[in-house]
mmCIF file of C-alpha atoms and ligand atoms in Angstrom:
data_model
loop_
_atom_site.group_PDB
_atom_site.id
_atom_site.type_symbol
_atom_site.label_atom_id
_atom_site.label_comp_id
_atom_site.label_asym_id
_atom_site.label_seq_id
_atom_site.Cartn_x
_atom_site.Cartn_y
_atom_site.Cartn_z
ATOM 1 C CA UNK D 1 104.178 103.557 67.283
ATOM 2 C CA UNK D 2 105.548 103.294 71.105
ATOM 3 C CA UNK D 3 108.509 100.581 70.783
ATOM 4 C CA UNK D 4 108.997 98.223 73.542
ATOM 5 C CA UNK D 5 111.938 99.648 76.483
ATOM 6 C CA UNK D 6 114.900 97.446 76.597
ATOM 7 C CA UNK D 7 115.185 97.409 79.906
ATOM 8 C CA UNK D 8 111.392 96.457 80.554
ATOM 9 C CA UNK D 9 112.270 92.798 79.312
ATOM 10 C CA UNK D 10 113.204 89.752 80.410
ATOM 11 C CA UNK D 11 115.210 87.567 77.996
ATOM 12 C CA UNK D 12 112.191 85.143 77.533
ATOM 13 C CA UNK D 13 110.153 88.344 76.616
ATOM 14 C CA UNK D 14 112.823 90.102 73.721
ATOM 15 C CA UNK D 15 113.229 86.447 72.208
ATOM 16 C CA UNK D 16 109.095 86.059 72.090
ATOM 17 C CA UNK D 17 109.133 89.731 70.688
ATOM 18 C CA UNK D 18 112.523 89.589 68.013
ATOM 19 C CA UNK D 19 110.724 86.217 67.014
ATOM 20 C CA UNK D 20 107.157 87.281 66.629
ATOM 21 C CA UNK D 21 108.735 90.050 64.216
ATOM 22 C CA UNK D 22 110.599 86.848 61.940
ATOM 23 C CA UNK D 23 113.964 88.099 63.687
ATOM 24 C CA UNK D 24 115.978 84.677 64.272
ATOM 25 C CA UNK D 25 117.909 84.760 67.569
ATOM 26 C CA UNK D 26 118.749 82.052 70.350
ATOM 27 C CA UNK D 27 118.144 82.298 74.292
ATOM 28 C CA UNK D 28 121.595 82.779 74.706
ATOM 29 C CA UNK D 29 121.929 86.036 72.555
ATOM 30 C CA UNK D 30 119.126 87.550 74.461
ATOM 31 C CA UNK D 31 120.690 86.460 77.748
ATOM 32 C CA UNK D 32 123.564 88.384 76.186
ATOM 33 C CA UNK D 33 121.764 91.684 75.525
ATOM 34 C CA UNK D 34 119.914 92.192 78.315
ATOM 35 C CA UNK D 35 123.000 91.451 80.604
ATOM 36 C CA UNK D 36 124.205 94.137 78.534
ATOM 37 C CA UNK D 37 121.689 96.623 79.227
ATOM 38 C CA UNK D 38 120.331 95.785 82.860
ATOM 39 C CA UNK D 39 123.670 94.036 84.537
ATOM 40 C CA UNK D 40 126.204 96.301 83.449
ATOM 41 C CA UNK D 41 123.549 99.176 82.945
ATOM 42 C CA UNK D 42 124.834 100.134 79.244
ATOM 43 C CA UNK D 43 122.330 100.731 76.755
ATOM 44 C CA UNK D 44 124.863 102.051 74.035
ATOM 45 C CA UNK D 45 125.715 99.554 71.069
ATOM 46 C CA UNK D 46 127.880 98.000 70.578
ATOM 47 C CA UNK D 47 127.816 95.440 73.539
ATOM 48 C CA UNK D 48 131.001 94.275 75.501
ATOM 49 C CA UNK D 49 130.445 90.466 73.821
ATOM 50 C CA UNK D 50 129.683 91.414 70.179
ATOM 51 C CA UNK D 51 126.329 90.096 69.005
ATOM 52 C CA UNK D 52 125.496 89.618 65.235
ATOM 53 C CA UNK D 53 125.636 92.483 63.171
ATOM 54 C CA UNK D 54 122.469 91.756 61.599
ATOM 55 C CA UNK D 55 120.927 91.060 65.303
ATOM 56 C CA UNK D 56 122.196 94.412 66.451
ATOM 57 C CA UNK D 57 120.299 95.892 64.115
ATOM 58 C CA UNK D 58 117.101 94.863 64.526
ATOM 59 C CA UNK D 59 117.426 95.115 68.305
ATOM 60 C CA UNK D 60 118.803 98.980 67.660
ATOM 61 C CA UNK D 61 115.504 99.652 65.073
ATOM 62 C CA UNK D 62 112.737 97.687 67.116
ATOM 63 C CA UNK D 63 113.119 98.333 70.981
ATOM 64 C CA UNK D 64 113.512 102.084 72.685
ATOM 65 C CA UNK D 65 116.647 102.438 74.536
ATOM 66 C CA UNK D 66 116.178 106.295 75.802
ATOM 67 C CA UNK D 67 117.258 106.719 79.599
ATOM 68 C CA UNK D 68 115.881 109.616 81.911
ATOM 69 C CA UNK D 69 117.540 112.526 82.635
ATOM 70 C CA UNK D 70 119.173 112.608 86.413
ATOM 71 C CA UNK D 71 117.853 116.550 86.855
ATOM 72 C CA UNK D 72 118.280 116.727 90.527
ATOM 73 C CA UNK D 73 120.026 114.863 93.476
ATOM 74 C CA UNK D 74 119.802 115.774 97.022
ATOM 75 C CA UNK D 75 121.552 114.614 100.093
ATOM 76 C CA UNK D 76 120.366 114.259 103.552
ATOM 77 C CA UNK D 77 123.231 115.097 105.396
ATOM 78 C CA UNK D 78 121.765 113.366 108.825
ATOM 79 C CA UNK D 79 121.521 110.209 107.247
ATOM 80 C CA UNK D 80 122.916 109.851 103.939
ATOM 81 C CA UNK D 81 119.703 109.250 102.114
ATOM 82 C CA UNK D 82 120.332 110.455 98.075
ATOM 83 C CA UNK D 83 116.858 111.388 96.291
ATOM 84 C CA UNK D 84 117.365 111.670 92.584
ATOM 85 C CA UNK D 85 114.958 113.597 90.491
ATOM 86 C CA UNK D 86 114.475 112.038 86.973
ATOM 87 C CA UNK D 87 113.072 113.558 83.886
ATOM 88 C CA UNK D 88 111.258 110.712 81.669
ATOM 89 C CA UNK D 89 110.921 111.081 77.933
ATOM 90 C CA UNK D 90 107.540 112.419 77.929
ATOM 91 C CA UNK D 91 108.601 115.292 80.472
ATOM 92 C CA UNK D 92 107.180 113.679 83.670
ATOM 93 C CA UNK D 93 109.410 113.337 86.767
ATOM 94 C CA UNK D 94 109.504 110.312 88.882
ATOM 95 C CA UNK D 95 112.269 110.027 92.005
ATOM 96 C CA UNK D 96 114.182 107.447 93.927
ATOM 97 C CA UNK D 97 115.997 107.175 96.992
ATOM 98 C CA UNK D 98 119.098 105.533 97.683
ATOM 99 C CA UNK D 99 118.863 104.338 101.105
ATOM 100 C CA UNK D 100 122.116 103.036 103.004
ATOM 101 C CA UNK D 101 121.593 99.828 104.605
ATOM 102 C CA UNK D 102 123.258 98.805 108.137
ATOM 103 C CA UNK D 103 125.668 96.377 106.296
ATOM 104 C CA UNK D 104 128.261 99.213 105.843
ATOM 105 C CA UNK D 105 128.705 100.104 102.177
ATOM 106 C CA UNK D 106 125.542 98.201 101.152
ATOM 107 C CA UNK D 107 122.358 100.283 99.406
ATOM 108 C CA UNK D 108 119.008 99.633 98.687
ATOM 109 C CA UNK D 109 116.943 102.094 96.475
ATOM 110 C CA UNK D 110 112.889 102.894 96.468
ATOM 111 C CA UNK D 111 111.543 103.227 93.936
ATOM 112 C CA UNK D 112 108.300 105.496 92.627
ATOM 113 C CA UNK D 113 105.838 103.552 90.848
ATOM 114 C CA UNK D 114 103.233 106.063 89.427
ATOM 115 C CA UNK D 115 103.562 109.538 88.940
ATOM 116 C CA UNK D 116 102.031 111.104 91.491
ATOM 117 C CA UNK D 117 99.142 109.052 93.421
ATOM 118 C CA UNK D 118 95.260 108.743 93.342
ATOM 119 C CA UNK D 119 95.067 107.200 96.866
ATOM 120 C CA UNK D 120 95.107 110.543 98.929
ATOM 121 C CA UNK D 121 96.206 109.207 101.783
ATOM 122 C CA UNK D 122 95.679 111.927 104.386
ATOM 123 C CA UNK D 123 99.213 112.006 105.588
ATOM 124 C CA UNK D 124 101.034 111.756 102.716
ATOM 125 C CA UNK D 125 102.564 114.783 100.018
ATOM 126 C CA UNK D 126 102.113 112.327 97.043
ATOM 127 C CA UNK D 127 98.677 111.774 97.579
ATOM 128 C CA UNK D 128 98.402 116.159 97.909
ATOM 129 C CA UNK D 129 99.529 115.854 93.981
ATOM 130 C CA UNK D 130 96.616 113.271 92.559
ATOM 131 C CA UNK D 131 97.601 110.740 90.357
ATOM 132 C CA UNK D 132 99.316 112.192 86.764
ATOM 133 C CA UNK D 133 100.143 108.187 85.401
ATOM 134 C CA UNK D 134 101.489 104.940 85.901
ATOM 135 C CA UNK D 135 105.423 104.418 85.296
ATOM 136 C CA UNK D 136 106.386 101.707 83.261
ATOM 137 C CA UNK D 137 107.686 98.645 83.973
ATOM 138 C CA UNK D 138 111.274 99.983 82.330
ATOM 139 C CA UNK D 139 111.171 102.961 83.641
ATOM 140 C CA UNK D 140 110.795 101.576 87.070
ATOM 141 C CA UNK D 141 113.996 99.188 86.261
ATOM 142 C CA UNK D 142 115.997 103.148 84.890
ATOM 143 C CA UNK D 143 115.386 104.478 87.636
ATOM 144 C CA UNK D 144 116.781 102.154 90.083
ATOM 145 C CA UNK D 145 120.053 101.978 87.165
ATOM 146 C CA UNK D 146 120.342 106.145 87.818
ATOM 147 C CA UNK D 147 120.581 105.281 91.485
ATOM 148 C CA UNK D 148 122.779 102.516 91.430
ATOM 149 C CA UNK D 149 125.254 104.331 89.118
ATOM 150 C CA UNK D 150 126.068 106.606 91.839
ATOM 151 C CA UNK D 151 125.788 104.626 94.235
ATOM 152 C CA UNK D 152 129.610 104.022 96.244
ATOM 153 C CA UNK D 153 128.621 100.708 97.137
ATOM 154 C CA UNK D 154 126.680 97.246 96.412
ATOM 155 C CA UNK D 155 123.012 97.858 95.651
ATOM 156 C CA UNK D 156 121.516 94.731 97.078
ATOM 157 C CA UNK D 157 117.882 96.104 97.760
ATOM 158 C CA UNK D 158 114.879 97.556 95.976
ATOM 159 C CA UNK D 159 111.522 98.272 98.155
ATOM 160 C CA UNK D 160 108.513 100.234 95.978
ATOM 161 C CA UNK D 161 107.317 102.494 98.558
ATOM 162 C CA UNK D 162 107.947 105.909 96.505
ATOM 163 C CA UNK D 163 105.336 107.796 94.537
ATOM 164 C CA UNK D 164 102.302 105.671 93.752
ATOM 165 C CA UNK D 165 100.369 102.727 95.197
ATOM 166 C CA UNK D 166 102.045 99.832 93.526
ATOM 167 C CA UNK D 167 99.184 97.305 93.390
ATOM 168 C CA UNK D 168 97.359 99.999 91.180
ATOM 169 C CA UNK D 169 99.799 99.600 88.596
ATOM 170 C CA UNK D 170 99.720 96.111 89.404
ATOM 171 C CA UNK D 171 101.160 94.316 86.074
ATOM 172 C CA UNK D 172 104.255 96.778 85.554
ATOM 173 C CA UNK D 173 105.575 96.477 89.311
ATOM 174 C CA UNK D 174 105.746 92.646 88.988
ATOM 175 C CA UNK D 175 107.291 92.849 85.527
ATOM 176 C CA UNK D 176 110.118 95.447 87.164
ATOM 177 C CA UNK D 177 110.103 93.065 89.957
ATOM 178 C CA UNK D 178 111.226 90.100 87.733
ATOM 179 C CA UNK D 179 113.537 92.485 85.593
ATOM 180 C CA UNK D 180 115.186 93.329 88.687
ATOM 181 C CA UNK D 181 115.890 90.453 90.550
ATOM 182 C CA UNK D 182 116.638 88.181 87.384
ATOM 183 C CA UNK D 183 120.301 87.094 86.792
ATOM 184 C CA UNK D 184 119.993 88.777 83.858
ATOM 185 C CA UNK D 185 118.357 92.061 85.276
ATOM 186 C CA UNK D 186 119.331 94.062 88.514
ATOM 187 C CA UNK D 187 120.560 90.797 90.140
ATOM 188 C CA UNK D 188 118.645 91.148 93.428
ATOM 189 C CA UNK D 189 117.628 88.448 95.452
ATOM 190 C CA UNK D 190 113.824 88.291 95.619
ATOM 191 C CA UNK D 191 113.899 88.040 99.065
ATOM 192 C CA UNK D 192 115.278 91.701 99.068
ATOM 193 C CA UNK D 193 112.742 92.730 96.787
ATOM 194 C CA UNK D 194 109.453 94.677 99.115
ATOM 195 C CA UNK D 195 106.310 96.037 97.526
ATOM 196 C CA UNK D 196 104.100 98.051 99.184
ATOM 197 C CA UNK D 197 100.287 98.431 99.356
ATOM 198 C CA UNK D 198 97.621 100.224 100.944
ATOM 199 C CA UNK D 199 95.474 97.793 101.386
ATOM 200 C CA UNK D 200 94.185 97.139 97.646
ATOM 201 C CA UNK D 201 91.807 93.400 98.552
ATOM 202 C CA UNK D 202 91.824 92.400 94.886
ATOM 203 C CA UNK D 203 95.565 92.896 94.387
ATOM 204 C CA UNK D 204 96.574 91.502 97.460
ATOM 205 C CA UNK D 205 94.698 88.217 96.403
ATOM 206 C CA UNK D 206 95.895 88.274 93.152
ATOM 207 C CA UNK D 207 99.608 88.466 94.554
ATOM 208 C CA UNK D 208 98.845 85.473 97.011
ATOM 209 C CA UNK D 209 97.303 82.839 94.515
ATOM 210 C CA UNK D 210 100.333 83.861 92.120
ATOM 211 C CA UNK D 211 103.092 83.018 94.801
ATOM 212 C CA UNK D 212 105.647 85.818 93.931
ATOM 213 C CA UNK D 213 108.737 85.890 95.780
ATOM 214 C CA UNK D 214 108.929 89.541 97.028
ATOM 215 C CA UNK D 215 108.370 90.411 100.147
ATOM 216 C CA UNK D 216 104.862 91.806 100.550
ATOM 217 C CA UNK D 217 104.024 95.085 102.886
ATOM 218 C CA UNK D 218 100.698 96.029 103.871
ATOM 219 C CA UNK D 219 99.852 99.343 105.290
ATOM 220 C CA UNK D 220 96.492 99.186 108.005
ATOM 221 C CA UNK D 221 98.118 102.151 110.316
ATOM 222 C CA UNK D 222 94.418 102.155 112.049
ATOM 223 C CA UNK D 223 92.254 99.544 113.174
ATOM 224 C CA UNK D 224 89.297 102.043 114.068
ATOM 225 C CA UNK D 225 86.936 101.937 111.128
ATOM 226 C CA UNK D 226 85.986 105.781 111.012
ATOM 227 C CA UNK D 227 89.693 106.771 111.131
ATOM 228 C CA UNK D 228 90.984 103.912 108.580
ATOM 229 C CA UNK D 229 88.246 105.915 106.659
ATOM 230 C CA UNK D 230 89.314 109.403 107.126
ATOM 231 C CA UNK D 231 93.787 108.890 107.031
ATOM 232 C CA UNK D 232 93.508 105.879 104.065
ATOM 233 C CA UNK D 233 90.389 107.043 101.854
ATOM 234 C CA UNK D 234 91.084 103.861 100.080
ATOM 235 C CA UNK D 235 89.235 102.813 103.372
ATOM 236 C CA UNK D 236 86.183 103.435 101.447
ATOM 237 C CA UNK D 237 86.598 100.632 98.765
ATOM 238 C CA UNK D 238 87.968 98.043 101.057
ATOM 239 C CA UNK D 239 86.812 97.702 104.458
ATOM 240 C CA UNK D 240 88.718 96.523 107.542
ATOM 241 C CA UNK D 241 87.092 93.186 107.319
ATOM 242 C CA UNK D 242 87.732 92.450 103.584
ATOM 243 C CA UNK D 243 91.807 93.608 104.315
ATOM 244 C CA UNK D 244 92.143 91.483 107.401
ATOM 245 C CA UNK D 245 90.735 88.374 105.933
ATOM 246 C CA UNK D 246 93.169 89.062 103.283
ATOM 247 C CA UNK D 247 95.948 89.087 105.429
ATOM 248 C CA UNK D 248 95.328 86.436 107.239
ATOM 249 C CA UNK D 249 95.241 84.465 103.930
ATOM 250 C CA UNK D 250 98.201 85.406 102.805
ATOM 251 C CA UNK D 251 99.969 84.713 105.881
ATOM 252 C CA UNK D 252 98.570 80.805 105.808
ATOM 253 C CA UNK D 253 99.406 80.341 102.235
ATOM 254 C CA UNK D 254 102.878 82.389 102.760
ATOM 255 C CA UNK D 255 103.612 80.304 106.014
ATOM 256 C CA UNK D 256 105.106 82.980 107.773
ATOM 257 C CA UNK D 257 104.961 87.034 109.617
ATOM 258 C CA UNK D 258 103.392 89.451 107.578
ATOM 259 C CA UNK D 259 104.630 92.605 107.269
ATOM 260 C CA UNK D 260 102.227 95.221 108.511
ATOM 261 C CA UNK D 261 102.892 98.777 107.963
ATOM 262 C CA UNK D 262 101.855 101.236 110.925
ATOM 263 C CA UNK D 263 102.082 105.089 109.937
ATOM 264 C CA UNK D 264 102.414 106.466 113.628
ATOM 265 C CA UNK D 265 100.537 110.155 114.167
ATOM 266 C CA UNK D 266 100.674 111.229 117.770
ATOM 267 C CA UNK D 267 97.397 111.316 118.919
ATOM 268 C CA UNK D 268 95.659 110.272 116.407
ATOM 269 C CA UNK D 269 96.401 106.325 116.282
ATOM 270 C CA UNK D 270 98.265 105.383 118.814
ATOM 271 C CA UNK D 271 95.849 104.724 121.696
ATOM 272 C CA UNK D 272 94.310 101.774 123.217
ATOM 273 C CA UNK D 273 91.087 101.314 120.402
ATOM 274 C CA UNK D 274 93.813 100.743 117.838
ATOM 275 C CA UNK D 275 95.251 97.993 119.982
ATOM 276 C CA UNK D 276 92.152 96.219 120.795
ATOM 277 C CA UNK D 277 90.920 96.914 116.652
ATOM 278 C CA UNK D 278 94.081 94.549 116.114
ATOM 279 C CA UNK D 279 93.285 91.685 118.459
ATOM 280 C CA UNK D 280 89.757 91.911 117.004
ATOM 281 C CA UNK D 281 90.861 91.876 113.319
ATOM 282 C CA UNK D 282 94.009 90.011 113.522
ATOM 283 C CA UNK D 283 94.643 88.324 116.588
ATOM 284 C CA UNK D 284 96.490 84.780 116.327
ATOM 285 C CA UNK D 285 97.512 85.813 112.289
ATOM 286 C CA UNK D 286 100.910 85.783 112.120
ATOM 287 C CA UNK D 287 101.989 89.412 111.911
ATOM 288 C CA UNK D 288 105.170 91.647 112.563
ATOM 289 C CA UNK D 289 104.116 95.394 113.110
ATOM 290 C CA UNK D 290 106.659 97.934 111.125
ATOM 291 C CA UNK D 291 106.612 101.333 112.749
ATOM 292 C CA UNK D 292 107.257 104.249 110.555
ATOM 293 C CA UNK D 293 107.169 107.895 112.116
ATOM 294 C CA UNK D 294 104.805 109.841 109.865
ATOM 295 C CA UNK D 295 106.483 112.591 107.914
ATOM 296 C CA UNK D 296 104.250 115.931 107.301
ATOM 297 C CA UNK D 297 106.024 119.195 106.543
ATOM 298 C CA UNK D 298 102.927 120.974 107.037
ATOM 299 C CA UNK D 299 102.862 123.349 109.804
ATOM 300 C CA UNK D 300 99.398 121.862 111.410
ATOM 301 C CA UNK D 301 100.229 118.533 109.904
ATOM 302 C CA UNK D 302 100.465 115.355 111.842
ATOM 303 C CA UNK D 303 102.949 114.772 114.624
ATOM 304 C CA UNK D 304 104.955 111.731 115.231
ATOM 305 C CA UNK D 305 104.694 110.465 118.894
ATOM 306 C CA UNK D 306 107.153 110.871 121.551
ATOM 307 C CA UNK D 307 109.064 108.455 123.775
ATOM 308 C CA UNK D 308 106.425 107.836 125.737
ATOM 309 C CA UNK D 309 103.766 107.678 123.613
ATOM 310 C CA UNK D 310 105.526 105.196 121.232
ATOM 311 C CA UNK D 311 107.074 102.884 124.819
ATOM 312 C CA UNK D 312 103.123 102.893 125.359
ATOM 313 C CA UNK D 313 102.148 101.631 122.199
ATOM 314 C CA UNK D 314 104.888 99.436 121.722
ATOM 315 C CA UNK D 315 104.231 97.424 124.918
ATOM 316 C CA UNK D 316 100.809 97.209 124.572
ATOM 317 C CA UNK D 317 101.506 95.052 120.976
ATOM 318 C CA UNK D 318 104.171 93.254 122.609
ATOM 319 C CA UNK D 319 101.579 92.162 125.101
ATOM 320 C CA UNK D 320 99.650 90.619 122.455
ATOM 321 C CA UNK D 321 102.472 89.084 120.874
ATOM 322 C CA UNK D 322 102.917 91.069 118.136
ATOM 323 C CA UNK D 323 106.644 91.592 116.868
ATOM 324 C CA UNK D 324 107.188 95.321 116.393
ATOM 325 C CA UNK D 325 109.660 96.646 113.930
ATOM 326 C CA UNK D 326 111.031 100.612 114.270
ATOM 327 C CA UNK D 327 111.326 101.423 110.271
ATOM 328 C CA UNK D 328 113.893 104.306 110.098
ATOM 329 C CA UNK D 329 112.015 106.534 106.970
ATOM 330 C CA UNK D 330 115.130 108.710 106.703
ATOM 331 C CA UNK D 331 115.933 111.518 104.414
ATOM 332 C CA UNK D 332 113.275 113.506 106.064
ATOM 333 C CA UNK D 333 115.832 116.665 105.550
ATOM 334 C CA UNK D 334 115.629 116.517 102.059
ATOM 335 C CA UNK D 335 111.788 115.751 101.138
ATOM 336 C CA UNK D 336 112.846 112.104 100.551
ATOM 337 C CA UNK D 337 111.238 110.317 103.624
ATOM 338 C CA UNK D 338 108.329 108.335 103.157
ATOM 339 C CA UNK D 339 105.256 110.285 102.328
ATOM 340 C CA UNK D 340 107.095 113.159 101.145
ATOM 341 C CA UNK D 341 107.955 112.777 97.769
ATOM 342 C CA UNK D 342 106.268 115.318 95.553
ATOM 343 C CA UNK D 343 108.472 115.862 92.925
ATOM 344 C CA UNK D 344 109.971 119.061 93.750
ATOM 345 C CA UNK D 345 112.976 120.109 91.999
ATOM 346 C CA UNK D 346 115.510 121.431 95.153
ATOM 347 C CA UNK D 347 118.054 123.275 93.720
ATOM 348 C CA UNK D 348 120.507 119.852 94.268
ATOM 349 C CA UNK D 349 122.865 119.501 97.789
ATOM 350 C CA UNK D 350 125.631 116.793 96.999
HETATM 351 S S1 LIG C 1 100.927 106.793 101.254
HETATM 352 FE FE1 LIG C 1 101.316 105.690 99.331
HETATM 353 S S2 LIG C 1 99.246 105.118 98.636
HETATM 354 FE FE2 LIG C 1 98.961 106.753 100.169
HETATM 355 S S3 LIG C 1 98.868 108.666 98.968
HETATM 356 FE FE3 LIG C 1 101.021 108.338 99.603
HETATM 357 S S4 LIG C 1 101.967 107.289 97.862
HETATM 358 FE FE4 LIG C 1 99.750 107.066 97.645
#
């Protein structure tokens, strides 16, 4: 029998579970423990503020406490992007990034939320690998602990935008989510919390009639149907349409800007169509466009623009009054930018 991770609960969730066995234990003791675990990152017993014997023990028989191994670690030396290579339990390897944040000495880490990825997105190395599983809500919430153990300052930030679409593994990102920005948990304020998606309709519905906190990232990156298509397969499921209506109704419920994602390949969507596509779809929703240079080792892979290309594109959004972001997707140098993680083990460079 699979025990229930530790570090996949909230407090509400081991008291419900240690009760539901006939194990007698207050809010306050589960507070305690998962302080213990998540805060402080310690899963070895005893704990800093004794708990009951008798308490101990049933916590030590009935919930897994196993961490994954830290196998790997690169540096980019550009940039200062860490990607750590983690060995789960079961043999599969997940990574995370540490990602240095303008506030000097401040960190935020992205996380991987499936094993490889079933989306194929047409740019990306993950989607190269197909999808192996889903990660776990706790293992999620261990990996960001690995990074923020060697991390030299603060970790104030988590984003899921590693391996996997997150709104396919829909019910463990939330429940890492919560884990990780509870006071109890990681300790992150929700508002520093992102999750990513490709454009997954149902999800993104789901996520606006259930008013979660995190920030909320949606990747269109073309507005031209037959290219959405052939770069996002997903394309396929969920047309432009569906996605923009989406959008727009989680930007009235929400109040505010959405972020957009924008995967920029020179040549391929940077041109006039795409503009116009967004004034069709989108015009008047309240949007702010985030600009991410595509990364794609491959010698005949896609291009990011150049100066002019992107000054081009960037006015012509500005001119319809769309706030543009430039998203730095660093660690490029060491596999660890976005769309490159594929789980290779480097050889290590800190
Ligand atoms: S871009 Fe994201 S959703 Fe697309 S294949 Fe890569 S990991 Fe999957």
């Amino acid at each position: 029998m699979t025990l229930p991770h530790l570090l996949g609960l909230l407090p509400e969730d081991l008291e419900a579970l240690l009760v539901h066995a006939g194990v007698a234990v207050r809010a306050a003791e589960t507070r305690r423990m998962l302080a213990h675990a998540v805060s402080h990152g310690l899963l070895g017993f005893p704990i800093a503020r004794p708990l009951p014997a008798r308490l101990m023990a049933e916590i030590a028989a009935r919930f897994d406490r196993q961490l994954p191994e830290v196998i790997d670690r690169a540096t980019d030396p550009q940039d200062g992007f860490v990607k750590l290579l983690l060995r789960l339990p079961d043999g599969a390897l997940c990574e995370a990034v540490r990602i240095p944040l303008e506030a000097q000495g401040r960190y935020s880490v992205c996380l991987s939320t499936q094993v490889g990825c079933a989306m194929q997105c047409a740019f990306c190395a993950t989607g190269r690998l197909g999808l192996r599983r889903n990660l776990q809500a706790w293992e999620m919430v261990a990996a960001f602990l690995a990074v923020r153990a060697e991390a030299p300052g603060r970790v104030t930030g988590a984003v899921f935008m590693g391996q996997g679409e997150p709104f396919a593994n829909y019910d463990a990102v939330i429940q890492a989510a919560r884990v990780l920005s509870h006071p109890c948990g990681g300790r992150i304020s929700a508002e520093a919390i992102s999750i990513s998606t490709v454009g997954l309709v149902p999800q993104i519905r789901r996520y606006t009639a259930e008013k979660h906190p995190y920030r909320l990232v949606i990747s269109l990156t073309s507005t031209v149907p037959e290219r959405r298509a052939r770069l996002l397969p997903v394309a396929a499921r969920h047309d432009l349409e569906q996605l923009a209506h989406a959008i727009a109704d989680h930007a009235q419920d929400r109040g505010g800007r959405v972020m957009v994602a924008w995967v920029m390949m020179s040549g391929v969507n940077m041109d006039a169509r795409e503009v116009e596509g967004l004034q069709r779809l989108l015009g008047g929703v309240p949007l702010r466009l985030s600009l991410i240079d595509v990364n794609d080792p491959r010698p005949d892979g896609f291009r990011p623009p150049d100066a002019a290309e992107l000054g081009q594109f960037r006015d012509a959004l500005r001119a319809l009054g769309v706030p543009v972001v430039r998203r730095y997707s660093g660690g490029a140098g060491r596999d660890a930018a976005c769309g490159m993680l594929a789980a290779k083990v480097t050889g290590g460079a800190c």
